[in-house]
Coordinates of C-alpha atoms and ligand atoms in Angstrom, one line a residue:
M1136 CA 87.0 82.6 102.7
I1137 CA 87.3 85.5 105.1
H1138 CA 86.2 88.0 102.5
E1139 CA 82.7 86.5 102.9
Y1140 CA 82.6 88.0 106.4
I1141 CA 83.2 91.6 105.4
R1142 CA 80.0 93.6 105.3
D1143 CA 79.8 96.7 103.0
V1144 CA 77.8 99.5 104.6
P1145 CA 77.2 102.4 102.2
D1146 CA 77.2 106.0 103.5
F1147 CA 78.7 105.3 106.9
P1148 CA 79.8 107.3 108.9
K1149 CA 79.0 109.8 106.2
K1150 CA 77.7 110.0 102.7
G1151 CA 80.0 108.7 100.0
I1152 CA 82.0 106.3 102.3
L1153 CA 81.7 102.6 101.8
F1154 CA 82.4 101.3 105.3
K1155 CA 84.0 97.9 105.6
D1156 CA 82.4 96.4 108.6
V1157 CA 84.5 93.6 110.3
T1158 CA 82.0 92.7 113.0
P1159 CA 80.7 89.7 111.1
L1160 CA 84.3 88.5 110.7
L1161 CA 84.9 88.8 114.5
Q1162 CA 81.6 87.1 115.2
S1163 CA 82.6 84.0 113.2
P1164 CA 84.9 81.5 115.1
A1165 CA 86.4 80.3 111.8
G1166 CA 86.6 83.8 110.4
L1167 CA 88.4 85.2 113.4
R1168 CA 90.8 82.2 113.6
E1169 CA 91.7 82.3 109.9
T1170 CA 92.3 86.1 110.1
I1171 CA 94.7 85.9 113.0
A1172 CA 96.4 82.8 111.5
G1173 CA 96.7 84.6 108.1
M1174 CA 98.2 87.7 109.7
A1175 CA 100.6 85.5 111.7
R1176 CA 101.8 83.8 108.5
S1177 CA 102.6 87.1 106.9
V1178 CA 105.2 88.3 109.5
E1179 CA 108.6 87.1 110.8
P1180 CA 108.1 86.8 114.6
A1181 CA 111.8 86.8 115.4
T1182 CA 112.1 90.4 114.2
F1183 CA 109.9 92.0 116.8
D1184 CA 109.0 92.0 120.5
L1185 CA 105.8 94.0 120.4
V1186 CA 102.6 94.4 118.5
C1187 CA 101.3 97.9 118.3
G1188 CA 97.6 98.4 117.6
I1189 CA 95.7 101.6 116.7
E1190 CA 92.4 102.5 118.4
S1191 CA 90.0 101.0 118.1
R1192 CA 89.8 98.0 115.7
G1193 CA 93.6 97.7 115.7
F1194 CA 93.3 96.8 119.4
I1195 CA 91.1 93.7 118.5
F1196 CA 93.3 92.3 115.8
G1197 CA 96.6 93.5 117.4
T1198 CA 96.0 91.9 120.8
A1199 CA 94.8 88.6 119.3
L1200 CA 97.8 88.5 117.0
A1201 CA 100.2 89.4 119.9
H1202 CA 98.7 86.6 122.0
H1203 CA 98.9 84.2 119.1
L1204 CA 102.6 84.9 118.6
G1205 CA 103.6 85.3 122.3
K1206 CA 104.4 89.0 122.0
G1207 CA 103.4 92.0 124.1
F1208 CA 100.8 94.6 123.0
V1209 CA 101.0 98.4 122.9
P1210 CA 98.0 100.6 122.3
I1211 CA 98.1 103.8 120.2
R1212 CA 95.0 105.9 121.3
K1213 CA 92.9 108.9 120.5
P1214 CA 93.9 112.1 122.5
G1215 CA 93.3 112.2 126.2
K1216 CA 92.7 108.5 126.8
L1217 CA 96.1 107.3 128.0
P1218 CA 96.7 108.0 131.7
W1219 CA 100.6 108.2 131.7
K1220 CA 103.1 110.5 130.0
T1221 CA 102.5 110.5 126.2
E1222 CA 104.0 111.4 122.8
T1223 CA 101.6 112.9 120.3
E1224 CA 101.4 113.1 116.6
S1225 CA 99.0 115.1 114.4
Y1226 CA 97.8 114.1 111.0
Q1227 CA 95.6 115.5 108.2
L1228 CA 92.1 114.3 107.7
E1229 CA 89.9 115.2 104.7
Y1230 CA 88.6 118.1 106.7
G1231 CA 90.8 119.3 109.6
T1232 CA 93.3 117.3 111.7
D1233 CA 93.4 114.5 114.2
R1234 CA 95.8 113.3 116.8
I1235 CA 97.0 110.0 118.2
E1236 CA 99.1 109.2 121.3
I1237 CA 101.4 106.6 122.8
H1238 CA 102.8 106.1 126.3
Q1239 CA 106.4 107.4 126.4
D1240 CA 107.6 104.1 128.0
A1241 CA 105.6 101.8 125.7
V1242 CA 108.6 101.0 123.4
R1243 CA 112.3 100.8 124.4
P1244 CA 114.9 102.1 122.0
G1245 CA 115.9 99.4 119.5
Q1246 CA 112.8 97.2 120.0
G1247 CA 111.2 95.8 116.9
V1248 CA 107.5 96.6 116.6
L1249 CA 104.8 95.2 114.3
M1250 CA 102.1 97.7 113.5
V1251 CA 98.5 96.6 113.2
D1252 CA 95.2 98.1 112.1
D1253 CA 92.0 96.7 110.6
L1254 CA 92.1 98.7 107.4
L1255 CA 94.5 100.8 105.3
A1256 CA 92.8 103.7 103.5
T1257 CA 94.8 106.9 102.8
G1258 CA 97.6 105.8 105.1
G1259 CA 97.5 108.9 107.2
T1260 CA 96.7 107.1 110.5
M1261 CA 99.5 104.5 110.1
E1262 CA 102.0 107.1 108.9
A1263 CA 101.4 109.0 112.2
A1264 CA 101.6 105.8 114.2
L1265 CA 105.0 105.0 112.6
K1266 CA 106.3 108.4 113.6
L1267 CA 105.2 107.8 117.2
V1268 CA 107.0 104.5 117.5
R1269 CA 110.1 106.0 115.8
K1270 CA 110.0 109.0 118.3
L1271 CA 110.5 106.4 121.1
G1272 CA 113.4 104.8 119.2
G1273 CA 111.4 101.7 118.2
K1274 CA 112.0 100.0 114.9
P1275 CA 108.8 99.3 112.9
V1276 CA 109.4 96.0 111.1
G1277 CA 106.1 95.8 109.2
C1278 CA 102.5 97.0 109.0
S1279 CA 99.7 94.4 109.0
F1280 CA 96.1 95.1 108.0
V1281 CA 93.1 92.9 107.5
I1282 CA 91.9 95.1 104.6
E1283 CA 93.7 97.4 102.1
L1284 CA 91.8 99.8 99.9
D1285 CA 94.2 99.6 97.0
F1286 CA 92.7 102.5 95.0
L1287 CA 93.7 105.0 97.7
A1288 CA 97.4 104.0 97.5
G1289 CA 97.9 104.4 101.2
R1290 CA 101.0 102.2 101.2
K1291 CA 102.9 104.9 99.3
R1292 CA 102.9 106.8 102.6
L1293 CA 104.4 103.9 104.5
E1294 CA 107.5 103.5 102.4
G1295 CA 110.5 101.8 104.0
V1296 CA 108.2 99.4 106.0
P1297 CA 106.9 96.1 104.5
V1298 CA 103.1 96.4 104.2
H1299 CA 100.8 93.3 104.2
A1300 CA 97.0 93.0 104.0
L1301 CA 94.8 89.8 103.8
L1302 CA 92.1 91.4 101.6
H1303 CA 92.3 93.9 98.8
Y1304 CA 89.6 96.1 97.4
Ligands
AMP1125 P1 93.5 106.1 106.8 O1 94.2 107.0 107.8 O2 92.9 107.0 105.7 O3 94.4 105.0 106.2 O4 92.3 105.5 107.5 C1 92.5 104.4 108.3 C2 91.6 104.3 109.5 O5 90.3 104.7 109.2 C3 91.5 102.9 110.0 O6 91.6 102.9 111.5 C4 90.2 102.4 109.6 O7 89.6 101.6 110.6 C5 89.4 103.6 109.3 N1 88.7 103.6 107.9 C6 89.0 104.3 106.8 N2 88.3 104.1 105.8 C7 87.5 103.0 106.2 C8 86.4 102.2 105.5 N3 86.1 102.5 104.2 N4 85.8 101.3 106.2 C9 86.2 101.0 107.5 N5 87.1 101.7 108.2 C10 87.7 102.7 107.5

């Protein structure tokens, strides 16, 4: 049922990209409820203390899931946004590189962390996020997505961590 709420937007943010817009899903009370319930069913809550979400749509689903499961939430942000001491990781984009950051005290060594983003494409963003959590000594127990673009094979870059998505294209 939730696939009905994903809007395809051709050529956004640039030509050739078919953007998967989740705003109709967020707007729907039933869609939002079913998405968070579905993500919750796919994980083992006893194995982690924290949910880590990637800016910016990972914040929306990650925080809702953390609240649903009674866990804490940790943001991974674009450069220069976090006010305290940070760890940084660079990753390759189609053209150039990008960076993401996490607070140095966001995860304690040995803590289990569930990683969340809205969509898995090439896997570069989540691969860098996993490195950040591991730099702090955290133990990623899984990566949860609402949507996975199977044809880009992004999960190959996340080997060693269970990957789950509610919708596949
Ligand atoms: P990647 O690092 O290639 O796996 O890209 C993942 C990130 O880019 C996620 O934070 C997504 O929100 C965003 N993204 C990539 N491709 C799309 C797409 N076709 N539609 C919506 N978001 C996308």
